[in-house]
Coordinates of C-alpha atoms in Angstrom, one line a residue:
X1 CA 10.4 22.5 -13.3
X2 CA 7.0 22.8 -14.8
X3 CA 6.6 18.9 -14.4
X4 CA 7.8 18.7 -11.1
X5 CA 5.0 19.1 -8.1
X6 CA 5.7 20.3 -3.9
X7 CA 2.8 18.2 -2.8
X8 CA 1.0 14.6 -3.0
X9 CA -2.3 16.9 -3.2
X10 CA -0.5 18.5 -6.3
X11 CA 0.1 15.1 -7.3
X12 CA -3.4 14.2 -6.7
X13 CA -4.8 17.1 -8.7
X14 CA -2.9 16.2 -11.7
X15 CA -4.1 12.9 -11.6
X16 CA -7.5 14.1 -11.9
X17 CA -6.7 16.2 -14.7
X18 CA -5.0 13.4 -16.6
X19 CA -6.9 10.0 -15.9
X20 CA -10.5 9.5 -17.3
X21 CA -13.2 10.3 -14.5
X22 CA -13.9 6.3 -14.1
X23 CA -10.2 5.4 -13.8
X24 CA -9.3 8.3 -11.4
X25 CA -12.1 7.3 -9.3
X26 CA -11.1 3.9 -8.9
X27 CA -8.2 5.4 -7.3
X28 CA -10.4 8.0 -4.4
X29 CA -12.2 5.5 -3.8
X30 CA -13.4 3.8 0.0
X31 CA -16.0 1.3 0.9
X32 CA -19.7 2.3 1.8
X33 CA -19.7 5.9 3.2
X34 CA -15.6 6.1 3.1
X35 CA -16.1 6.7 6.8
X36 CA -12.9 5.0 7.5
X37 CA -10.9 6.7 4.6
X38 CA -12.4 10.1 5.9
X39 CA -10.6 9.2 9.5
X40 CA -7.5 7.6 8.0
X41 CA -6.8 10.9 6.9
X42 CA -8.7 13.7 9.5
X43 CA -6.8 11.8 12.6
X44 CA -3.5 12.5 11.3
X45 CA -4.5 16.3 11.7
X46 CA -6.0 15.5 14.9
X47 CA -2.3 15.0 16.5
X48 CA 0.2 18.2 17.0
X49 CA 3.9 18.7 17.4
X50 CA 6.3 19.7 20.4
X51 CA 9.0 21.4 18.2
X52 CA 12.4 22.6 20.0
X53 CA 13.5 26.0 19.4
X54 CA 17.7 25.7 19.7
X55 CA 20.2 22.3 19.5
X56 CA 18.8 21.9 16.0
X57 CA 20.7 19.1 14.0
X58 CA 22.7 20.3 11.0
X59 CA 22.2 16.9 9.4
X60 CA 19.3 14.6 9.5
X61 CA 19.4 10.6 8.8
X62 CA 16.5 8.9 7.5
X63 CA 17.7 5.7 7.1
X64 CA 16.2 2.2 8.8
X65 CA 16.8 -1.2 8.4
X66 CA 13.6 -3.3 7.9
X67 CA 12.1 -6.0 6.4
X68 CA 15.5 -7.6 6.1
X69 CA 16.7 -4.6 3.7
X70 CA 18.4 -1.4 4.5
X71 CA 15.9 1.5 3.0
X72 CA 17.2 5.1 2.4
X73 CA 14.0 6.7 4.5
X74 CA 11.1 5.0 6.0
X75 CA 9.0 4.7 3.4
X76 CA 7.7 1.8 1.6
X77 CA 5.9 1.0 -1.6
X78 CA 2.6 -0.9 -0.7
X79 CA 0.9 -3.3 -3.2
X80 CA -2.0 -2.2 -5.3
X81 CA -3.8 -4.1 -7.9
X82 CA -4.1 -3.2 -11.7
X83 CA -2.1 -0.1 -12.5
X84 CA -4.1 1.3 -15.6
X85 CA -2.6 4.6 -15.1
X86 CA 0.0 4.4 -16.8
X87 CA 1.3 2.1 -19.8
X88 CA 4.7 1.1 -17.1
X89 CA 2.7 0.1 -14.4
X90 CA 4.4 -1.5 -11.7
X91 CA 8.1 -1.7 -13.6
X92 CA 7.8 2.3 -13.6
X93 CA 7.1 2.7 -9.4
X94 CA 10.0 -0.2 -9.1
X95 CA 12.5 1.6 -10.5
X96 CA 11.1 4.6 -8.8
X97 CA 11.4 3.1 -5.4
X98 CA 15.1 1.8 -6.8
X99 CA 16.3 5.2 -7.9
X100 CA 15.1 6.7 -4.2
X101 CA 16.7 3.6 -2.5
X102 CA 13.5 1.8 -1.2
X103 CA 11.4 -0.7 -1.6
X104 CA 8.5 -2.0 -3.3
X105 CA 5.6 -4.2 -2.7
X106 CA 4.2 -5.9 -5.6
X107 CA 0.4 -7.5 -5.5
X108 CA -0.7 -10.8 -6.8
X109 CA -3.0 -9.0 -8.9
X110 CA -0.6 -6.4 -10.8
X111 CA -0.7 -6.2 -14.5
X112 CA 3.3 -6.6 -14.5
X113 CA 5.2 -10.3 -14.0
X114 CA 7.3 -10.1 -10.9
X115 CA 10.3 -11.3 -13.0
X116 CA 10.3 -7.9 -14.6
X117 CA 9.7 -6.2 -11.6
X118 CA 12.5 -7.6 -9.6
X119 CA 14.7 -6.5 -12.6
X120 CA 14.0 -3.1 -11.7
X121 CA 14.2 -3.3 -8.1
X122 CA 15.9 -6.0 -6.4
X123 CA 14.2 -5.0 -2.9
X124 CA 10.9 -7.0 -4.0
X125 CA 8.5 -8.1 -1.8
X126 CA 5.2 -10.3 -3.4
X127 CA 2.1 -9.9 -1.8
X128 CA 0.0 -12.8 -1.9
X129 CA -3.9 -13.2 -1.1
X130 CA -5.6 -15.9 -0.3
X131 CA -6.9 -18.0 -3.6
X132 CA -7.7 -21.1 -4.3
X133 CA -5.7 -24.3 -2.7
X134 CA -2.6 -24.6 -1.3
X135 CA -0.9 -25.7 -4.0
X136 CA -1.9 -22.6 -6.1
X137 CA -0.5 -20.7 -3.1
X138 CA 2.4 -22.4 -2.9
X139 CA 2.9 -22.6 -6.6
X140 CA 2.8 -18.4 -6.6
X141 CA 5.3 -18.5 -4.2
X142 CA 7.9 -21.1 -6.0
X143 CA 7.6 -18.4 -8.8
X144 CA 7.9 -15.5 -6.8
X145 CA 11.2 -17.5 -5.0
X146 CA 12.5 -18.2 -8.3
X147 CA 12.3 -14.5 -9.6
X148 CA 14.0 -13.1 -6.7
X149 CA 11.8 -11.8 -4.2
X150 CA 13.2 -11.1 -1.4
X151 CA 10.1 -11.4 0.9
X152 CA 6.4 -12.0 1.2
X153 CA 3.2 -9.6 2.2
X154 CA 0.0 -11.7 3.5
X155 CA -2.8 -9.3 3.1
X156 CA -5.7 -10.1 5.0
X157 CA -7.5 -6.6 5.4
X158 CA -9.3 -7.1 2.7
X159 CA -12.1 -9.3 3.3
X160 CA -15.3 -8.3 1.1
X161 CA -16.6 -6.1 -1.5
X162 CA -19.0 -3.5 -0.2
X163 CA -20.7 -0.5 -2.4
X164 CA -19.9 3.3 -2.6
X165 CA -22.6 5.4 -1.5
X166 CA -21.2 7.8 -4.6
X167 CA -21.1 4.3 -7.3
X168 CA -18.4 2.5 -8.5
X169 CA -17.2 2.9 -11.7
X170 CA -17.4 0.1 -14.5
X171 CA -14.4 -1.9 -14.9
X172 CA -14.1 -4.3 -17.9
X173 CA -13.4 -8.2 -17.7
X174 CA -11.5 -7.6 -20.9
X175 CA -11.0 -4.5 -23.6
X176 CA -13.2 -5.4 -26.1
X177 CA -14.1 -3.5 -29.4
X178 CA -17.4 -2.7 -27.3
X179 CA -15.8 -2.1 -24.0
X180 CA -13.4 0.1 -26.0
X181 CA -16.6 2.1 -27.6
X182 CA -18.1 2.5 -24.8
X183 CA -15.0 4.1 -23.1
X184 CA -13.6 6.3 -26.0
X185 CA -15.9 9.3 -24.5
X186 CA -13.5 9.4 -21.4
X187 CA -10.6 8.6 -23.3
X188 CA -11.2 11.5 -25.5
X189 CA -11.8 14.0 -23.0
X190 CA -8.3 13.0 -21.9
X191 CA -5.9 13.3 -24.7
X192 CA -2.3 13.2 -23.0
X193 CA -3.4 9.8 -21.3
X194 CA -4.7 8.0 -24.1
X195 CA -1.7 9.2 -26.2
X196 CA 0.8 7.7 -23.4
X197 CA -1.2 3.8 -24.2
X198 CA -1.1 5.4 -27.9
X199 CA 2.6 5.2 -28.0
X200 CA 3.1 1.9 -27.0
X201 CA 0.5 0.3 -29.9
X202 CA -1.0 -1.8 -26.5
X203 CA -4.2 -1.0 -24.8
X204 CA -4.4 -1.0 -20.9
X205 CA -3.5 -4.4 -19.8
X206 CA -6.2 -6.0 -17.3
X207 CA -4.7 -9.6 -17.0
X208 CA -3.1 -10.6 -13.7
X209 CA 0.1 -12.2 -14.8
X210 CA 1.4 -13.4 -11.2
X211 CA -1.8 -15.3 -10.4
X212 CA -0.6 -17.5 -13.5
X213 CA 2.3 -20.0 -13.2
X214 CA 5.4 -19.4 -15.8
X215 CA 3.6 -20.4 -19.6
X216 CA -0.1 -20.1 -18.5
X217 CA -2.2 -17.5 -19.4
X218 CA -2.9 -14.7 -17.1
X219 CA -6.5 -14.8 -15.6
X220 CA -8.3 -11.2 -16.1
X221 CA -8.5 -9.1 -12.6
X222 CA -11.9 -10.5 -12.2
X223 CA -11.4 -14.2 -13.0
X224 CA -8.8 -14.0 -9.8
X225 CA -11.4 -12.1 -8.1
X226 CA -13.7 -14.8 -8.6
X227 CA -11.2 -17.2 -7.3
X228 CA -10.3 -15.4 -4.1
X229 CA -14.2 -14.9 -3.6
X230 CA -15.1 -18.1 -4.0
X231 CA -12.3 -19.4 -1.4
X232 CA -13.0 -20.1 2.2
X233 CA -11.1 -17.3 4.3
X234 CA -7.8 -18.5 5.8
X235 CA -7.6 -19.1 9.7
X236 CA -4.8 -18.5 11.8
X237 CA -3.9 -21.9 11.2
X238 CA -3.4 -20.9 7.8
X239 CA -1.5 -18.1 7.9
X240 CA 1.4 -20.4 10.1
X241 CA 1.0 -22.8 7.6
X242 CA 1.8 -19.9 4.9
X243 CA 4.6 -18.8 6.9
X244 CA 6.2 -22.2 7.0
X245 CA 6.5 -22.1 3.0
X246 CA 8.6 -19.0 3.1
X247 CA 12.0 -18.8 4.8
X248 CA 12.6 -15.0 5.1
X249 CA 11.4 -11.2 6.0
X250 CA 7.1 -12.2 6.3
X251 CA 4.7 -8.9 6.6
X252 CA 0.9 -9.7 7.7
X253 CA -0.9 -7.1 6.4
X254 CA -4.0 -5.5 7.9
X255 CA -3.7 -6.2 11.4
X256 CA -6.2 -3.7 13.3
X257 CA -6.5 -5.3 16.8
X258 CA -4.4 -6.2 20.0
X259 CA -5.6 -9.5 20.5
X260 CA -5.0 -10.3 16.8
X261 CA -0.9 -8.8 16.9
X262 CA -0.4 -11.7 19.2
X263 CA -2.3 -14.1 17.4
X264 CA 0.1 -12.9 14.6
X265 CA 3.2 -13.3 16.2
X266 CA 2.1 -16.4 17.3
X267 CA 1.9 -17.7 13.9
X268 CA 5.6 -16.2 13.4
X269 CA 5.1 -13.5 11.6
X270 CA 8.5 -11.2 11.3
X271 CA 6.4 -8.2 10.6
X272 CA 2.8 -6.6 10.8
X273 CA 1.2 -4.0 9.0
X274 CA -1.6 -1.7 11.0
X275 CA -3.8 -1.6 8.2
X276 CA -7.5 -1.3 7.4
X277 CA -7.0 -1.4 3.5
X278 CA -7.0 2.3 2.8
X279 CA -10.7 2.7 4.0
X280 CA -11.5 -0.5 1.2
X281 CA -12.9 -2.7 4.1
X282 CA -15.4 -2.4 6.6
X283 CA -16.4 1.4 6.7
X284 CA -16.5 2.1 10.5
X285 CA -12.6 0.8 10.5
X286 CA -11.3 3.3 12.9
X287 CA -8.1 4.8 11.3
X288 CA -4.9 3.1 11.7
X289 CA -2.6 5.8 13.3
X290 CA -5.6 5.5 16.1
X291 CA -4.9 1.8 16.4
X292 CA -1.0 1.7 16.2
X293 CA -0.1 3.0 19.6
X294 CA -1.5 0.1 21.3
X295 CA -0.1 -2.7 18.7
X296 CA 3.2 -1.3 19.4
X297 CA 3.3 -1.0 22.5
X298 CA 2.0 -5.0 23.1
X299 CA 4.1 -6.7 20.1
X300 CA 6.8 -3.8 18.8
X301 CA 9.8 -5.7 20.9
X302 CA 9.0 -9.2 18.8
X303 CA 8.3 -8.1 15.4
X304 CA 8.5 -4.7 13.0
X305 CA 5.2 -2.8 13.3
X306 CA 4.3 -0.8 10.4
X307 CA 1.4 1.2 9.3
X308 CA -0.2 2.2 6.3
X309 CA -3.7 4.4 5.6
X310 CA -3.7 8.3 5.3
X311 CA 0.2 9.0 4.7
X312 CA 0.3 12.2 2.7
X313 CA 3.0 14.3 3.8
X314 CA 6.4 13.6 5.4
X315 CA 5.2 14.8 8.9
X316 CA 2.4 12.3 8.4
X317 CA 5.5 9.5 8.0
X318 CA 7.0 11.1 11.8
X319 CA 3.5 10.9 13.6
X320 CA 3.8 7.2 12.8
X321 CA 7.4 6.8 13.8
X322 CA 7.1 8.8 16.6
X323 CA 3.7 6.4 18.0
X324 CA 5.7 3.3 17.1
X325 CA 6.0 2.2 13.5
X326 CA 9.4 1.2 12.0
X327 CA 8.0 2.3 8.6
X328 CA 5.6 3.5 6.7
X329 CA 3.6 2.0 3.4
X330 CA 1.6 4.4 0.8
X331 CA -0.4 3.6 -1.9
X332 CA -3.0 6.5 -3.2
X333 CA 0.3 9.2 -3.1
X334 CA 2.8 7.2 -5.3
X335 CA -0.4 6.2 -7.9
X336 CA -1.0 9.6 -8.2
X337 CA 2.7 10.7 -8.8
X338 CA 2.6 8.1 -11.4
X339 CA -0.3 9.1 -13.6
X340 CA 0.9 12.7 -13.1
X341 CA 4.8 11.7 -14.5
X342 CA 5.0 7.7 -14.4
X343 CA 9.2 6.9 -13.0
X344 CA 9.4 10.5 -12.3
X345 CA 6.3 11.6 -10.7
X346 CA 6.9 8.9 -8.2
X347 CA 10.1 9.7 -7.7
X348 CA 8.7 13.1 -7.4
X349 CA 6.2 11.6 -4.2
X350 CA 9.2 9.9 -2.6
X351 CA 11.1 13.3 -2.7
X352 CA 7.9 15.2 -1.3
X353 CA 7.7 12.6 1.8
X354 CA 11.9 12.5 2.6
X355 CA 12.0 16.3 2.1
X356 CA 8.7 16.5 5.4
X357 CA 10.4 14.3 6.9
X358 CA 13.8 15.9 7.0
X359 CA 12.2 19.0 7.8
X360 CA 10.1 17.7 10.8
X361 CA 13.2 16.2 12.2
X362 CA 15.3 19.1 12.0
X363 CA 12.1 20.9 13.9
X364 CA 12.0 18.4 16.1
X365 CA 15.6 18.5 17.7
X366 CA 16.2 15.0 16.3
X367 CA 19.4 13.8 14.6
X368 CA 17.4 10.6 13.4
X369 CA 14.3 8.9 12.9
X370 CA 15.2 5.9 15.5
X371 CA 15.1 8.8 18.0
X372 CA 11.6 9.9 17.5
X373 CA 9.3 9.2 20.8
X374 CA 5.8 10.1 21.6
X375 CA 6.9 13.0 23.5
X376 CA 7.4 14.6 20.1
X377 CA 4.0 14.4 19.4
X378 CA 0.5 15.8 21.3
X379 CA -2.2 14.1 21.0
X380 CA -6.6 15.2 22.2
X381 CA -7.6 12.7 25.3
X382 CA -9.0 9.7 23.7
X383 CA -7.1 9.6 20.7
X384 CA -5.8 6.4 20.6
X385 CA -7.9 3.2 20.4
X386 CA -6.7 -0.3 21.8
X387 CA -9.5 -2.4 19.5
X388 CA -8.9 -6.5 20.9
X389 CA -7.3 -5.4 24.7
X390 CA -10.3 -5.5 27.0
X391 CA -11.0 -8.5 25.3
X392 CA -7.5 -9.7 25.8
X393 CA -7.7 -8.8 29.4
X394 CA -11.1 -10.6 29.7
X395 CA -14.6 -9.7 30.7
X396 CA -15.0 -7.2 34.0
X397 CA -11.0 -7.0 33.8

């Protein structure tokens, strides 16, 4: 029991003990003032329940269908980039999400091949980004077809780079001998990471295999960065071409706007994610739960709406639900269960977030999560946001 943790914020904490200060704070980290992460989090706390009192439901079920893929509770693993921290990476949070029967988003820019990732979780979706040509698109998605992915993320809410007001911390093109001297005061100060990179005999691994095709070298994370900065933006032309390429479950990520869900749907689209890049974007981003209601309510009866950005606890997961979302994708809680315990400390998040969510249901009066509504949850006057409907409507409407 000593390894095992009640709370993502226990998770979090561990992290910090565990991770050298620069790594760890690649992980906390939001765009400009982290305005928008502040909110991504505060307006979660902002809403309130309206428990029942008797009727209470001896057994709770979780379960949803989405994505094209039964899941075991409505949580899903979002795609993050490089995952230093830990020596398993990605393979470790697939087999995680596996073991808790969900499923798990993989970027373009992980430091583990999709093949091996699939291997450990057959419920693999790839995320792309938009770099380079066509072709190199649609080359990354002949090898994602081929491994076995069983669907495709678009991520689109991240469109520039902007600084921290607190600074960024430096992150190598490659681990050099210098790179490594410069860094061995932070490794030093923490032992019980260093040892875990220690054991395998193989330093941290910053290449980006799946931005490679089968027998080419992996770029570094900032030779594909390059690449997607130097590529034009895609249009909404774009994204229906990119949706033509893939037959199967298709998730736009980082839709914030009501005008835009159309736009999405018009471009065929299976699924949206409400999404403003975990606070990674343009600070100012109001946070998502704010923006769902509205998205749901115009485009949640022709494709899944999801949400990701703040998710923390399982009654986090049922606020979501309850305004509208099929499901719900983390990122910061399951990278924090995994530099606490790798396989097991995610597992450890996943259990954390069913176990809220059980418990809010059982609160709530409800037998499931497909009977949550927004009558089980209060929320201030002005809450809600509907970014994209007055210009929908059109001016003086």
């Amino acid at each position: 029991m000593s390894t095992w943790f009640e709370s993502v914020a226990e998770a979090q904490r561990r992290a910090k003990k565990r991770l050298p200060a620069s790594v760890y704070s690649a992980l906390i980290a939001g765009s400009e003032k982290g305005l928008t992460l502040a909110d991504n989090l505060g307006a979660f706390d902002e809403l309130r329940f309206a428990p029942r009192t008797a009727g209470h439901h001896a057994q709770r079920d979780l379960g949803t269908h989405v994505l094209g893929r039964d899941v075991a509770l409505p949580v899903l693993i979002s795609p993050t980039g490089v995952q230093a921290v830990h020596p398993d990476g990605e393979v470790a949070v697939a087999r995680a999400a596996a073991a808790r029967g969900t499923s798990i988003g993989l970027s373009s820019f992980g430091s583990k091949p999709i093949e091996e990732v699939v291997a450990a979780n057959p419920n693999t979706y790839f995320q792309v980004y938009w770099t380079g040509t066509r072709d190199d698109i649609r080359r990354r998605l002949d090898r994602a077809r081929a491994a076995g992915a069983v669907g495709i993320i678009l991520t689109l809410d991240w469109s520039f780079s902007h600084s921290r007001d607190w600074g960024s911390p430096h992150i190598p093109e490659r681990l050099t001998s210098r790179e490594l001297l410069r860094f061995a005061p932070e490794g030093i100060t923490r032992p019980r990471w260093l040892l875990d990179y220690v054991k395998t005999r193989r330093l941290p691994d910053l290449g980006v295999p799946n931005m490679a095709s089968p027998g080419e070298e992996a770029p570094t994370f900032f030779g594909a960065y390059g690449q997607w900065m130097q590529t034009p933006p895609p249009s909404w032309e774009d994204v229906a071409w990119l949706r033509s390429q893939w037959d199967g479950p298709f998730l736009l990520k980082g839709v914030i706007r009501v005008d835009e869900a159309r736009r999405a749907v018009d471009a065929g689209v299976s699924a949206l994610s409400v999404s403003n890049h975990g606070g990674n974007n343009l600070d100012g981003t109001p946070a998502t739960i704010r923006a769902l209601p509205s998205i749901a309510d115009a485009v949640g009866d022709q494709v899944e709406v999801l949400l990701d950005g703040g998710i923390r606890r399982g009654s986090d997961v049922v606020k979501a639900l309850a305004l509208g979302a099929k499901a719900v994708l983390i990122g910061r809680a399951y990278l924090w269960g995994l530099a606490a315990g790798g396989q097991a400390g995610v597992e450890n998040v996943l259990d954390v977030l069913r176990n809220g969510i059980d418990s809010t249901l059982l609160a709530l009066g409800k037998k499931s999560v497909h009977e949550l509504t927004r009558e089980d949850v209060v929320a201030p006057a002005g809450f809600a946001v509907g970014l994209g409907a007055a210009h929908e409507r059109g001016p003086g409407s």
